[in-house]
Coordinates of C-alpha atoms and ligand atoms in Angstrom, one line a residue:
X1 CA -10.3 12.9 -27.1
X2 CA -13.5 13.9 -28.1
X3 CA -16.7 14.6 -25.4
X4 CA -19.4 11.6 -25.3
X5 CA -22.6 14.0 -24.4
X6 CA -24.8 13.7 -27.0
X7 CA -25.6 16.8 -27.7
X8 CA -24.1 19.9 -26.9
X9 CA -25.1 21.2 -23.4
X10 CA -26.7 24.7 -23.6
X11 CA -25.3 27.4 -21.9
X12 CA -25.8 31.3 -20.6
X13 CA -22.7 33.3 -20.0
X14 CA -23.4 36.9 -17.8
X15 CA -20.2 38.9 -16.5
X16 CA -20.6 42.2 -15.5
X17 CA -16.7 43.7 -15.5
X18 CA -15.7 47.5 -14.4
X19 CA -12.3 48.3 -16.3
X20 CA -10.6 50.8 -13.7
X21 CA -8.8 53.7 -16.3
X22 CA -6.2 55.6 -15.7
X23 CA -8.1 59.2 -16.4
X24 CA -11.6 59.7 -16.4
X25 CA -13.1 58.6 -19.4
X26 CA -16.4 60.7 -19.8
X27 CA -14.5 63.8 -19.9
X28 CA -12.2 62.7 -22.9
X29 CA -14.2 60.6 -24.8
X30 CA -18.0 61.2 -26.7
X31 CA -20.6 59.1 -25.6
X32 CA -21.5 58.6 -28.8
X33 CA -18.0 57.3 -30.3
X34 CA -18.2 54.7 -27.4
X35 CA -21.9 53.7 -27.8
X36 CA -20.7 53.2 -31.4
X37 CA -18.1 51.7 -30.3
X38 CA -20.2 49.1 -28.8
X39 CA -22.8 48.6 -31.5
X40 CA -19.9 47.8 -34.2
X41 CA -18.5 45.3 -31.4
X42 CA -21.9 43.4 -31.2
X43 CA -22.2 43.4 -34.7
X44 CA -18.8 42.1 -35.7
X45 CA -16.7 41.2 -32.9
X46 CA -18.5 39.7 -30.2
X47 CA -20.2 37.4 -32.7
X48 CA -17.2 36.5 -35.1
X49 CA -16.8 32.7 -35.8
X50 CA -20.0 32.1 -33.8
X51 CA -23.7 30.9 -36.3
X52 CA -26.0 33.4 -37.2
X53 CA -28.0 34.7 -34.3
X54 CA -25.0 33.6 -31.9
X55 CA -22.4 34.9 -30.1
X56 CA -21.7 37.6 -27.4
X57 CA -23.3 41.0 -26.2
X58 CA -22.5 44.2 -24.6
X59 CA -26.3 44.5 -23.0
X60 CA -25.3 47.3 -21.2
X61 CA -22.7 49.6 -20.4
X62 CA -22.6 52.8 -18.8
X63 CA -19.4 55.3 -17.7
X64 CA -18.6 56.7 -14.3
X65 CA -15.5 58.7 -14.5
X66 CA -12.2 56.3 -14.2
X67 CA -14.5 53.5 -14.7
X68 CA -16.3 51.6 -17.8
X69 CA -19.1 49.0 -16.7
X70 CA -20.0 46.6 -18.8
X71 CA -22.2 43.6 -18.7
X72 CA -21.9 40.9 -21.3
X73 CA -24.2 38.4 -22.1
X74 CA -23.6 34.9 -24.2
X75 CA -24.1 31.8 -25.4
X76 CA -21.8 28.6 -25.7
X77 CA -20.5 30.0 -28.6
X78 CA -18.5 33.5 -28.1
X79 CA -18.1 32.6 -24.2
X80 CA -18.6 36.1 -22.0
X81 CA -15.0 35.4 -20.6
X82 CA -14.0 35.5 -24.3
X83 CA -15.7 38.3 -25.9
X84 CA -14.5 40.4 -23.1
X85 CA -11.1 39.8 -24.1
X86 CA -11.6 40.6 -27.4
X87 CA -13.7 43.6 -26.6
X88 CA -10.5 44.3 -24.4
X89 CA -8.1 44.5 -26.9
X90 CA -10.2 46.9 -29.1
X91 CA -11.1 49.6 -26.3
X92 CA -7.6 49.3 -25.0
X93 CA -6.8 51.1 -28.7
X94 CA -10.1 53.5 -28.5
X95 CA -8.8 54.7 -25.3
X96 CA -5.3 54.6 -26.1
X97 CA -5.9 57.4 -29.2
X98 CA -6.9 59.8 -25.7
X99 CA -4.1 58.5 -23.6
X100 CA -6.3 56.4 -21.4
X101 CA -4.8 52.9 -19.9
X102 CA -6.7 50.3 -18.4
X103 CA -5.1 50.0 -15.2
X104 CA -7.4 47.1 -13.7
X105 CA -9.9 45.0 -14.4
X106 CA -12.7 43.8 -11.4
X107 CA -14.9 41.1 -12.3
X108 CA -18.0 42.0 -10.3
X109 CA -20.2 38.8 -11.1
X110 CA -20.0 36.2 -13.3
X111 CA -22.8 33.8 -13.9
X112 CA -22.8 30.6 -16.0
X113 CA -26.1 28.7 -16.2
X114 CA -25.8 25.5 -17.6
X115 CA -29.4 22.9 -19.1
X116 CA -28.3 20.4 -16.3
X117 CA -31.1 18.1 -17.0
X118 CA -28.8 15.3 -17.9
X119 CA -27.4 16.1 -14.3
X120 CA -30.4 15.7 -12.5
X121 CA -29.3 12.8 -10.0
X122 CA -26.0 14.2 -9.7
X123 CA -25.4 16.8 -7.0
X124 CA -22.3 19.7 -7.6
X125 CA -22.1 20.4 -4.2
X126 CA -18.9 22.2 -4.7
X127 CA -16.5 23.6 -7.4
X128 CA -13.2 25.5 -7.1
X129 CA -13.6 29.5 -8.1
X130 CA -17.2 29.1 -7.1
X131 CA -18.5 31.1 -4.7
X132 CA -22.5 29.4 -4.5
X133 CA -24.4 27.1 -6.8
X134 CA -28.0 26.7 -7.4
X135 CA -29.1 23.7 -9.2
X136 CA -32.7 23.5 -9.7
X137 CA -35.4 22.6 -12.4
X138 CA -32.9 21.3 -15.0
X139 CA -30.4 24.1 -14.4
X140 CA -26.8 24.6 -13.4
X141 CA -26.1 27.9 -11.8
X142 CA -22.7 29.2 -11.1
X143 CA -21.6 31.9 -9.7
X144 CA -17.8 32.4 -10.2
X145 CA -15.1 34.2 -7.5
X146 CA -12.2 35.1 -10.1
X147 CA -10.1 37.6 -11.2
X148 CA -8.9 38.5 -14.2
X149 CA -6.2 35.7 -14.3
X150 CA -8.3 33.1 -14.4
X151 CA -9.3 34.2 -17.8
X152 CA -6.1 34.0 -18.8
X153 CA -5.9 30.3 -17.2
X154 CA -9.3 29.3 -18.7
X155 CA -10.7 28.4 -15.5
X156 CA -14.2 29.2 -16.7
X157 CA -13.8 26.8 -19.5
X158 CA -12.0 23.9 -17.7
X159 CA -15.2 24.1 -15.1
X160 CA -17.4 23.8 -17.9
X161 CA -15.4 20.6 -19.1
X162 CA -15.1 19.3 -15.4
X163 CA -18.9 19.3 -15.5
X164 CA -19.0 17.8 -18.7
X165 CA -16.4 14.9 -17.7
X166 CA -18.6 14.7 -14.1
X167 CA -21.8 14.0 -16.1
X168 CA -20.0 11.5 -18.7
X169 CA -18.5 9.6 -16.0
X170 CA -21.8 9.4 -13.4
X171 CA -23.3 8.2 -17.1
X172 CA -21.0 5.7 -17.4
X173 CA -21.2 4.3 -13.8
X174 CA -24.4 3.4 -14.3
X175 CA -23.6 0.9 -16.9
X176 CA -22.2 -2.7 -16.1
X177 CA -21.5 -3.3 -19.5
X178 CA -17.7 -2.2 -19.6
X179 CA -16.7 -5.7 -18.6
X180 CA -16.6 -8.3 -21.8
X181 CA -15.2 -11.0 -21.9
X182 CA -12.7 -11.8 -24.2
X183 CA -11.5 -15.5 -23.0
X184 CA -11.9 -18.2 -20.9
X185 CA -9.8 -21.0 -19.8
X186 CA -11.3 -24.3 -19.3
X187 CA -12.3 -25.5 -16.2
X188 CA -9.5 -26.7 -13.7
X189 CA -9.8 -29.4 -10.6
X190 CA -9.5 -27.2 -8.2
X191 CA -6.6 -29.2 -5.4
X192 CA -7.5 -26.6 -2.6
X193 CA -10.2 -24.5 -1.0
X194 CA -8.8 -22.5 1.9
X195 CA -7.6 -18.9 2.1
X196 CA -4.0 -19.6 0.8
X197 CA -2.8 -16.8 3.0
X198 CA -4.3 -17.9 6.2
X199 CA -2.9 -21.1 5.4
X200 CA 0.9 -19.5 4.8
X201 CA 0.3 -17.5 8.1
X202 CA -0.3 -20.8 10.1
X203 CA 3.4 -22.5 8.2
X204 CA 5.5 -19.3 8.8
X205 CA 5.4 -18.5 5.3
X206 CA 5.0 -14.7 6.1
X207 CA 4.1 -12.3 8.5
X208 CA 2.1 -9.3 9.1
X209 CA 4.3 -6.5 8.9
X210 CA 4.0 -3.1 11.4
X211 CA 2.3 -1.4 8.4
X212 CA -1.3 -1.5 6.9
X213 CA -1.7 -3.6 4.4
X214 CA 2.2 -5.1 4.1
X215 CA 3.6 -8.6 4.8
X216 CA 7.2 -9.3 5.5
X217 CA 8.0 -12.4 3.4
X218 CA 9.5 -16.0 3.8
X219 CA 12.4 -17.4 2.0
X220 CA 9.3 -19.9 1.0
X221 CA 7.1 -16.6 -0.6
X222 CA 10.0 -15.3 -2.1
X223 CA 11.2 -18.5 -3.7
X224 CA 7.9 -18.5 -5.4
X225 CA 7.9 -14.8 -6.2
X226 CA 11.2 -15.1 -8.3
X227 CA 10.4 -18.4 -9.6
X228 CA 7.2 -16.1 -11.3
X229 CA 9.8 -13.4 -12.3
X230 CA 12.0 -16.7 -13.5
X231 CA 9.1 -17.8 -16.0
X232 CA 8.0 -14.6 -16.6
X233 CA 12.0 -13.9 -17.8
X234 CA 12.3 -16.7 -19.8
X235 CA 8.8 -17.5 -21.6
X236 CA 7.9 -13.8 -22.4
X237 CA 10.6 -10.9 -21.5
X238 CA 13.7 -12.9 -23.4
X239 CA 12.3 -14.0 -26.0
X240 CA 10.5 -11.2 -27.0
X241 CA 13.7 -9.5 -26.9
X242 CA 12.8 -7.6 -23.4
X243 CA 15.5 -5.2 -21.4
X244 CA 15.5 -4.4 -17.8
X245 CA 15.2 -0.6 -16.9
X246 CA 15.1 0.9 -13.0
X247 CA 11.9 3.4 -12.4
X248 CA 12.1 5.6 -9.6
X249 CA 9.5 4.9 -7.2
X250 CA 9.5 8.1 -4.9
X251 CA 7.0 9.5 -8.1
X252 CA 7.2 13.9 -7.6
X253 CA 4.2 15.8 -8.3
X254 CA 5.0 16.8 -11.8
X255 CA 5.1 13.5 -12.8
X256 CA 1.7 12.7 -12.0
X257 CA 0.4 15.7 -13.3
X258 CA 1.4 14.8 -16.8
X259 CA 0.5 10.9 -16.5
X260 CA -3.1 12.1 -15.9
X261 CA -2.9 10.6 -11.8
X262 CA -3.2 14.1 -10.6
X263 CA -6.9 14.1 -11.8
X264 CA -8.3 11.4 -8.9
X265 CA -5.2 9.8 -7.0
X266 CA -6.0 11.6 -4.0
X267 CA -7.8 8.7 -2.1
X268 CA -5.3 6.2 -2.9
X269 CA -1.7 7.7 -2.9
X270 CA 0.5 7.2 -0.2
X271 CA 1.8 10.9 0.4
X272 CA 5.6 11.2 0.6
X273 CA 7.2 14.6 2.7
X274 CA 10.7 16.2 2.9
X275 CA 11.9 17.8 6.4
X276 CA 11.1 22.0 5.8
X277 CA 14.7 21.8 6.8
X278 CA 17.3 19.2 8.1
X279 CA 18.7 21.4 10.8
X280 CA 18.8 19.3 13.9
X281 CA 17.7 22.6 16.4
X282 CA 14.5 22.9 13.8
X283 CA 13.7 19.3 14.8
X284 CA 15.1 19.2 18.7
X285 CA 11.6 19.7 20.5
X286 CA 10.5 16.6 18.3
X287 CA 13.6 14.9 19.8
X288 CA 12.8 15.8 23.3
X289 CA 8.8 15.0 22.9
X290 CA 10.2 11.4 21.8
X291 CA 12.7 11.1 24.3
X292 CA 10.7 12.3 27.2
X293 CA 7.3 10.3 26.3
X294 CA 8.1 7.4 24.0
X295 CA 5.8 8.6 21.6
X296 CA 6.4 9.7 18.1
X297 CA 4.8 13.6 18.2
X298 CA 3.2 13.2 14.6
X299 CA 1.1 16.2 14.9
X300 CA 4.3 17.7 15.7
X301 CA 6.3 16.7 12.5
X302 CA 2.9 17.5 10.3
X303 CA 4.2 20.9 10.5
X304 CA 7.5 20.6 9.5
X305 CA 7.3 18.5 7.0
X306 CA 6.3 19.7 3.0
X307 CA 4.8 17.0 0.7
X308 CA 6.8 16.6 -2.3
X309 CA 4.3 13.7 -4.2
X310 CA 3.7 10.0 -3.6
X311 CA 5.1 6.4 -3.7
X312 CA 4.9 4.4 -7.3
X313 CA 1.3 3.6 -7.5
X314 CA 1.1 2.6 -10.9
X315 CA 4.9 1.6 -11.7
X316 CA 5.3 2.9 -15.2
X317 CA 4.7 7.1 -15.3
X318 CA 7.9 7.4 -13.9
X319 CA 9.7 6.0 -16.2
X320 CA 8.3 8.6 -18.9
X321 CA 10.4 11.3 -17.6
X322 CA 13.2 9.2 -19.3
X323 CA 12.2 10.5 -22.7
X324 CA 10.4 13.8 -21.9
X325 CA 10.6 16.2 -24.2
X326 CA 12.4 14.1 -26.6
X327 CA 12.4 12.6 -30.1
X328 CA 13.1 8.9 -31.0
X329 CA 14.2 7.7 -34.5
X330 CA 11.3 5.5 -36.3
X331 CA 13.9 3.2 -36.6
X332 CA 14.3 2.0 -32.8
X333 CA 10.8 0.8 -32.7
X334 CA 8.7 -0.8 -31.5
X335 CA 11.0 -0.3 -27.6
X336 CA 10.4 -3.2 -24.8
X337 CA 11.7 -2.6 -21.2
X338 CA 10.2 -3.7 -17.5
X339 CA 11.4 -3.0 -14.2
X340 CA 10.7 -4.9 -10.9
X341 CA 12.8 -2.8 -8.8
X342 CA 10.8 -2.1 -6.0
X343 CA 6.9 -2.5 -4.4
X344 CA 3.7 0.3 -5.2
X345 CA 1.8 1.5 -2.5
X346 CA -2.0 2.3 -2.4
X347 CA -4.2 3.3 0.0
X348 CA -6.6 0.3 -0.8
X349 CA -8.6 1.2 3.4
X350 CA -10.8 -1.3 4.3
X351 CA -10.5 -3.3 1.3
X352 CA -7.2 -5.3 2.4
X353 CA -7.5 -9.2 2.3
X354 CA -4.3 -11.2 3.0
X355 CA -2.0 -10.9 0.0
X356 CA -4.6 -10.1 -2.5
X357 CA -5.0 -6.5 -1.6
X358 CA -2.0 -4.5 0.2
X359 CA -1.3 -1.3 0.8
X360 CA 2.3 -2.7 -0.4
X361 CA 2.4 -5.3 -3.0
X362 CA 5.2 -6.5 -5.8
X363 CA 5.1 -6.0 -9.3
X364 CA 6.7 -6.3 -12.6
X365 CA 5.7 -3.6 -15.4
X366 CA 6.0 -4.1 -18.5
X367 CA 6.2 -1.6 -20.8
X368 CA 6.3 -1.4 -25.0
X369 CA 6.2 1.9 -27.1
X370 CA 6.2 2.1 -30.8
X371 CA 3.5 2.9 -33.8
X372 CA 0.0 2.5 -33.1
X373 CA 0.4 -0.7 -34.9
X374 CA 3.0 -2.0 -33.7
X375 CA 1.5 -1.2 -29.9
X376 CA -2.1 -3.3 -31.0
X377 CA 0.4 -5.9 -32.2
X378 CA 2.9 -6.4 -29.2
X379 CA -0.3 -6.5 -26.9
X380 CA -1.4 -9.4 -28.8
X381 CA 1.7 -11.5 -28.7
X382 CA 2.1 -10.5 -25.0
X383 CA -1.6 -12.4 -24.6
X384 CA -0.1 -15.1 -26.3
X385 CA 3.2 -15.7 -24.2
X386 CA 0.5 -15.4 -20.6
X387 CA -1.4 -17.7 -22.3
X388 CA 0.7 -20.3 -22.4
X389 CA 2.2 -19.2 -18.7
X390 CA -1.1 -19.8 -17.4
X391 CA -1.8 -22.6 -19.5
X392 CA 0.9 -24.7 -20.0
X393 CA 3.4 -23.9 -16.7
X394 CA 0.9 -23.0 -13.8
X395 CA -2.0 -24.7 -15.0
X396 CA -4.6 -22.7 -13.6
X397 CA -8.6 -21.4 -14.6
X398 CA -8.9 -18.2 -16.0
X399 CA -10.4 -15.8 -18.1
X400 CA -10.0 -12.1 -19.9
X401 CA -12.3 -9.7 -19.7
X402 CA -12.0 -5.9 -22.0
X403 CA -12.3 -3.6 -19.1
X404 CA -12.2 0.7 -19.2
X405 CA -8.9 1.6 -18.8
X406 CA -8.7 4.1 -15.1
X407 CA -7.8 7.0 -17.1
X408 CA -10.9 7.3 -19.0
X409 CA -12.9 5.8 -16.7
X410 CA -11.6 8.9 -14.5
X411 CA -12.3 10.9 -17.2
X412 CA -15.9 10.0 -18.3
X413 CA -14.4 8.9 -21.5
X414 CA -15.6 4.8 -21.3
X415 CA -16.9 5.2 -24.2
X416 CA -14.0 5.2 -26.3
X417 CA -12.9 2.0 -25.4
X418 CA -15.3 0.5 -27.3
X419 CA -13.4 0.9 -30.6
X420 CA -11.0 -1.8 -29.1
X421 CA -7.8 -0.1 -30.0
X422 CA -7.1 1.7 -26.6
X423 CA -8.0 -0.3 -23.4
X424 CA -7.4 -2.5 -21.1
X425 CA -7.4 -6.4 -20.5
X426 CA -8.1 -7.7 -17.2
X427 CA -6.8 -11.3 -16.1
X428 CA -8.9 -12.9 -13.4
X429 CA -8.6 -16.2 -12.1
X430 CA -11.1 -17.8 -9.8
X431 CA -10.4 -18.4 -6.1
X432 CA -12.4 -21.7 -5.2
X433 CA -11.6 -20.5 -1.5
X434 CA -13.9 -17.5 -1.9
X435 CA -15.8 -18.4 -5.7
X436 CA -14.8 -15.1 -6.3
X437 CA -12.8 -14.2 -9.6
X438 CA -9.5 -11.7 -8.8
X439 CA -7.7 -9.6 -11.4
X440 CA -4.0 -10.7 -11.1
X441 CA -2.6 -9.1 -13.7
X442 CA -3.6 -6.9 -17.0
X443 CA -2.7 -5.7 -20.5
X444 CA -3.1 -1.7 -21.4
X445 CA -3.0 -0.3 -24.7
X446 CA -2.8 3.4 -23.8
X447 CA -2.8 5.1 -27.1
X448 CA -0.8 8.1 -27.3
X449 CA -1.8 9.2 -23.8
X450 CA 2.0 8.8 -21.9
X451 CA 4.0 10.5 -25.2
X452 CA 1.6 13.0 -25.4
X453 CA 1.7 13.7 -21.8
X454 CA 5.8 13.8 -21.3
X455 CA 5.9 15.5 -24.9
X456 CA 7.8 12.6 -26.5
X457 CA 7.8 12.6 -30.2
X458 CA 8.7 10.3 -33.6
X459 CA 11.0 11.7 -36.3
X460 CA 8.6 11.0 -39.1
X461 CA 5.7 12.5 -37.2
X462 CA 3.7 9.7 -36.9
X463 CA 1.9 8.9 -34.0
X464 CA 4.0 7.3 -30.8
X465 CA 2.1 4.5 -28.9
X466 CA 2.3 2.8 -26.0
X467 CA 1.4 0.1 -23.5
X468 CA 1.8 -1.5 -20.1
X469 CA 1.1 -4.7 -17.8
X470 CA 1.6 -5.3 -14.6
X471 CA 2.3 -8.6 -13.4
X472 CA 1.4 -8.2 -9.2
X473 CA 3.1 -11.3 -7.8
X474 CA 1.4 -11.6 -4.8
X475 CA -1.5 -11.8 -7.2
X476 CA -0.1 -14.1 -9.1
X477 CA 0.9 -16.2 -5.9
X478 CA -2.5 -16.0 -4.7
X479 CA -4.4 -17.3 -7.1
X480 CA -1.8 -20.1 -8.0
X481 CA -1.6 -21.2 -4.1
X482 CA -5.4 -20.6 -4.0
X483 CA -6.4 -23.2 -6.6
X484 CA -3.2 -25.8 -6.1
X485 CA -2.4 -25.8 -2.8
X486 CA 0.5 -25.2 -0.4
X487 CA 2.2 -28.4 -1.0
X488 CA 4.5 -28.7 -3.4
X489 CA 4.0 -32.2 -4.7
X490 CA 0.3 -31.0 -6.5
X491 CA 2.0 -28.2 -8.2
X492 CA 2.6 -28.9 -11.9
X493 CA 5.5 -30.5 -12.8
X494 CA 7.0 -27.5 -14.9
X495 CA 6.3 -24.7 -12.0
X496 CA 8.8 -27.5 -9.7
X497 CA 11.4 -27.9 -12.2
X498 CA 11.5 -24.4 -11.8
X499 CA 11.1 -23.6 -8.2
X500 CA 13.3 -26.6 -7.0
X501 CA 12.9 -27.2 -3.2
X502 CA 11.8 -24.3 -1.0
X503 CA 14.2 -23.0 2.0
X504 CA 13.2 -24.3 5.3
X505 CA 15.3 -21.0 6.8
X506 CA 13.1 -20.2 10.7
X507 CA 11.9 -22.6 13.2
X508 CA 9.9 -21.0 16.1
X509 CA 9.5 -22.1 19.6
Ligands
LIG1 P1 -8.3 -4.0 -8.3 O1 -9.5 -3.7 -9.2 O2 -8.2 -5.4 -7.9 O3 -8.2 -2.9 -7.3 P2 -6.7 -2.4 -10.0 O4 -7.6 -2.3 -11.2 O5 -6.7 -1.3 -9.1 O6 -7.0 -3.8 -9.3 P3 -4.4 -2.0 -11.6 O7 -4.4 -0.5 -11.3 O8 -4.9 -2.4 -12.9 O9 -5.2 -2.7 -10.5 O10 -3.0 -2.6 -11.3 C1 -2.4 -3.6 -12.1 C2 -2.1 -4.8 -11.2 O11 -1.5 -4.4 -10.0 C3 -3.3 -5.6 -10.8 O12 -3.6 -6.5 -11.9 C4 -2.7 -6.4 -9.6 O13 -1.9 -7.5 -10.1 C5 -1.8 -5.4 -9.0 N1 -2.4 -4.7 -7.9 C6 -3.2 -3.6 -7.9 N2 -3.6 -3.2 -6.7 C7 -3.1 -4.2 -5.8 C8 -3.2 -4.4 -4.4 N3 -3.8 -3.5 -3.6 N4 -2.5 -5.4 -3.9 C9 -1.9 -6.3 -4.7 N5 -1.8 -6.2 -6.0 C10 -2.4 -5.1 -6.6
LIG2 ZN1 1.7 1.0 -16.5
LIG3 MG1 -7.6 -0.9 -7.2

């Protein structure tokens, strides 16, 4: 994906390095073959592939037996962090014609100054492999804690590009603008205007669960749940030739670090642990603590425990692991699977309301890969089939709205979106309860993000798409109870043909 800045951010590069040598150097080598040395490398090396007047230089150096100092000075061009590793490779052959090694490399300072003045309401308070930062009159000052290994691991350029991504992304959060939309249902009479969850509460319908956020549901909730997945089945997933799959939804680290989650899930993940070991005497003092006191020792268990990743938060990266690393024939395009085999989990703090925001909520994903074209394509018959769901079988007002798909809002990359081939269609229906529209479901073309990420690849080399939607049902339920009602003879006649009578199971006293 390519950077939205507008213009290339200028930058200064200073490292001073001492290469540590196995001999002392001053006694073997002439000063002036190494001052040559470094004049050729400034001339040639340290400013190969960069414009005229660009590039790296040595702007000083200086000998102290075993050691070399050198200081090296840049622009964005030949990065310091680079041209040291050229210069590197060179010496390590000057030195090598009078058996010298390098036996070490210390990185005494290393300074990146960025033109921050695109920056200049955001604060960098903090950065990993930075020891302090000054940011002052337009500028971005850095000064880096590595060693030579993070050259190896590009630290210093993925800090550059974390900057960059931090600027596009505090850019784009200013904007409203990344919310369009795209359709609107007509108006509806609205047959109710309570908090439908309140109102299932006070009939027994659910219950608050122990946990945050989590509901323990009704053989009334769950009729209507699986009546959803019924019509969901039977108007879209059937007919358009749809097969049921099983994703994991313990989701491990790895996982989530090629989905792109492992960027900004932190806030929201609900952390999952494995016992350090599952020898009972490792865990018999937390026995004793709960048998002795009632209580559940958590601080206890915090150190025995290792976390291993998190629960399904967004259903479908999971599922990627199925074809990792593999290649598909052309020929089994474009693929169609869901699964609905178990709940998500987010942290969503003090944002819960009733059953339209859980910590544990219901979903079926949906999930198509094929060409880019036949991806754009599927997504558009997929709007069709909701369409007439929402239309035609629950009746009820809503509209779509072209939102930025998380993964480049997360990544500063809004921008992109706006060629409408890659994003992400929101569904919001209004709740007359509140007048407040809620997302209940959307539609993501994610481009070549997930094969990319899980290295899955097409015999013919073209490029493998894919896309998702997630159909929340307690989403879904809300907004249909919200705007019809709890009773079931104002529901449309096709949602009771298909939800028949519901089960009067618990009577309380
Ligand atoms: P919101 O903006 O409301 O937090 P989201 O953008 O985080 O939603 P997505 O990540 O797009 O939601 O998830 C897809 C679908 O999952 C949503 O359309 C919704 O149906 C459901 N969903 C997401 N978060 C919750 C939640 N906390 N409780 C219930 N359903 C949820
Ligand atoms: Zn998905
Ligand atoms: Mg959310």
């Amino acid at each position: 994906m390519t950077n939205q800045t507008e213009k290339p951010m200028e930058m200064t590069f200073e490292l001073h390095v001492v290469l540590n040598c196995s001999a002392s150097v001053g006694d073997k080598v002439a000063r002036e073959e190494l001052a040559g040395f470094v004049t050729s490398s400034n001339n040639t090396l340290l400013t190969r592939g960069a414009p005229p007047g660009c590039g790296a230089q040595i702007v000083s150096w200086d000998v102290l037996d075993e050691k070399i100092n050198l200081t090296i000075v840049s622009d964005r061009f030949v990065r310091a962090h680079d041209a040291f590793l050229r210069l590197k490779k060179e010496l390590t052959k000057l030195l090598g014609k009078y058996r010298i090694g390098i036996r070490g490399i210390e990185i005494a300072e290393y300074r990146i100054t960025l033109d921050w003045e695109a920056g200049e309401g955001l604060q960098i308070r903090q950065l990993p492999f930075v020891k302090a930062i000054n940011q002052a009159q337009g500028r971005l000052e850095l000064l880096l804690e590595i060693d030579e290994s993070a050259f190896d691991k590009r630290i210093p350029d993925r800090l550059i590009r974390l900057l960059e991504d931090k600027l596009d992304a505090a850019r784009w959060k200013g904007k409203s603008e990344h919310w369009e939309l795209l359709f609107e249902s007509a108006k509806k009479h609205y047959l109710f205007d309570k908090d439908p969850t309140a109102e299932m509460l006070a009939r027994g319908w659910l219950e608050h669960a122990a946990g945050r956020g989590q509901y323990v549901y009704g053989p009334q909730v769950t009729r209507i749940f699986r009546t959803f997945e019924k019509i969901l089945l039977d108007e879209l997933l059937t007919p358009l030739g749809y097969n049921e799959m099983i994703f994991p939804k313990f989701v491990a680290w790895d996982v989530w670090k090629r989905s792109g989650h492992a960027k900004g899930i932190y806030p929201e993940a609900y952390y999952v642990c494995t016992p350090k070991t599952r020898d009972p005497e490792y865990w018999e003092d937390v026995m004793d603590y709960f048998k002795v006191t009632n209580e559940v020792p958590v601080d206890m268990i915090l150190g025995k425990i290792e976390n291993v990743g998190g629960m399904c938060y967004a259903q479908c990266p999971p599922f990627w692991v199925f074809l990792q690393g593999k290649t598909l024939p052309d020929d089994i395009l474009p693929v169609t699977v869901f699964d609905r085999s178990g709940p998500s989990y987010r942290y969503e703090s003090g944002g819960l309301h009733g059953i339209e925001r859980l910590d544990e909520f219901h979903r079926v994903e949906i999930l198509w890969i094929g060409t880019k074209e036949q991806t754009i394509e599927h997504a558009k018959v997929l709007h069709e089939k909701y369409r007439h769901i929402f239309d035609d079988i629950l009746d009820i007002e809503w509209r779509e709205a072209w939102v930025t798909p998380w993964f480049m809002a997360q990544e500063g990359k809004a921008g992109l979106s706006e060629l409408r081939e890659v994003g992400t269609t929101d569904y919001e229906a209004m709740l007359p309860y509140s007048e407040k529209w809620l997302e209940f479901q959307n539609v993501s073309v994610n481009g070549d993000k997930y094969p990319r990420g899980f290295s899955v690849k097409l015999q013919s080399g073209q490029e493998l798409w894919s896309g998702c939607s997630g159909v929340g049902l307690e989403r879904w339920a809300a907004v249909f109870l919200a705007q019809k009602g709890l009773d079931a003879e104002n529901w449309p006649q096709k949602f009771r043909s298909v939800v028949g009578e519901l089960p009067e199971v618990f009577r309380f006293l």
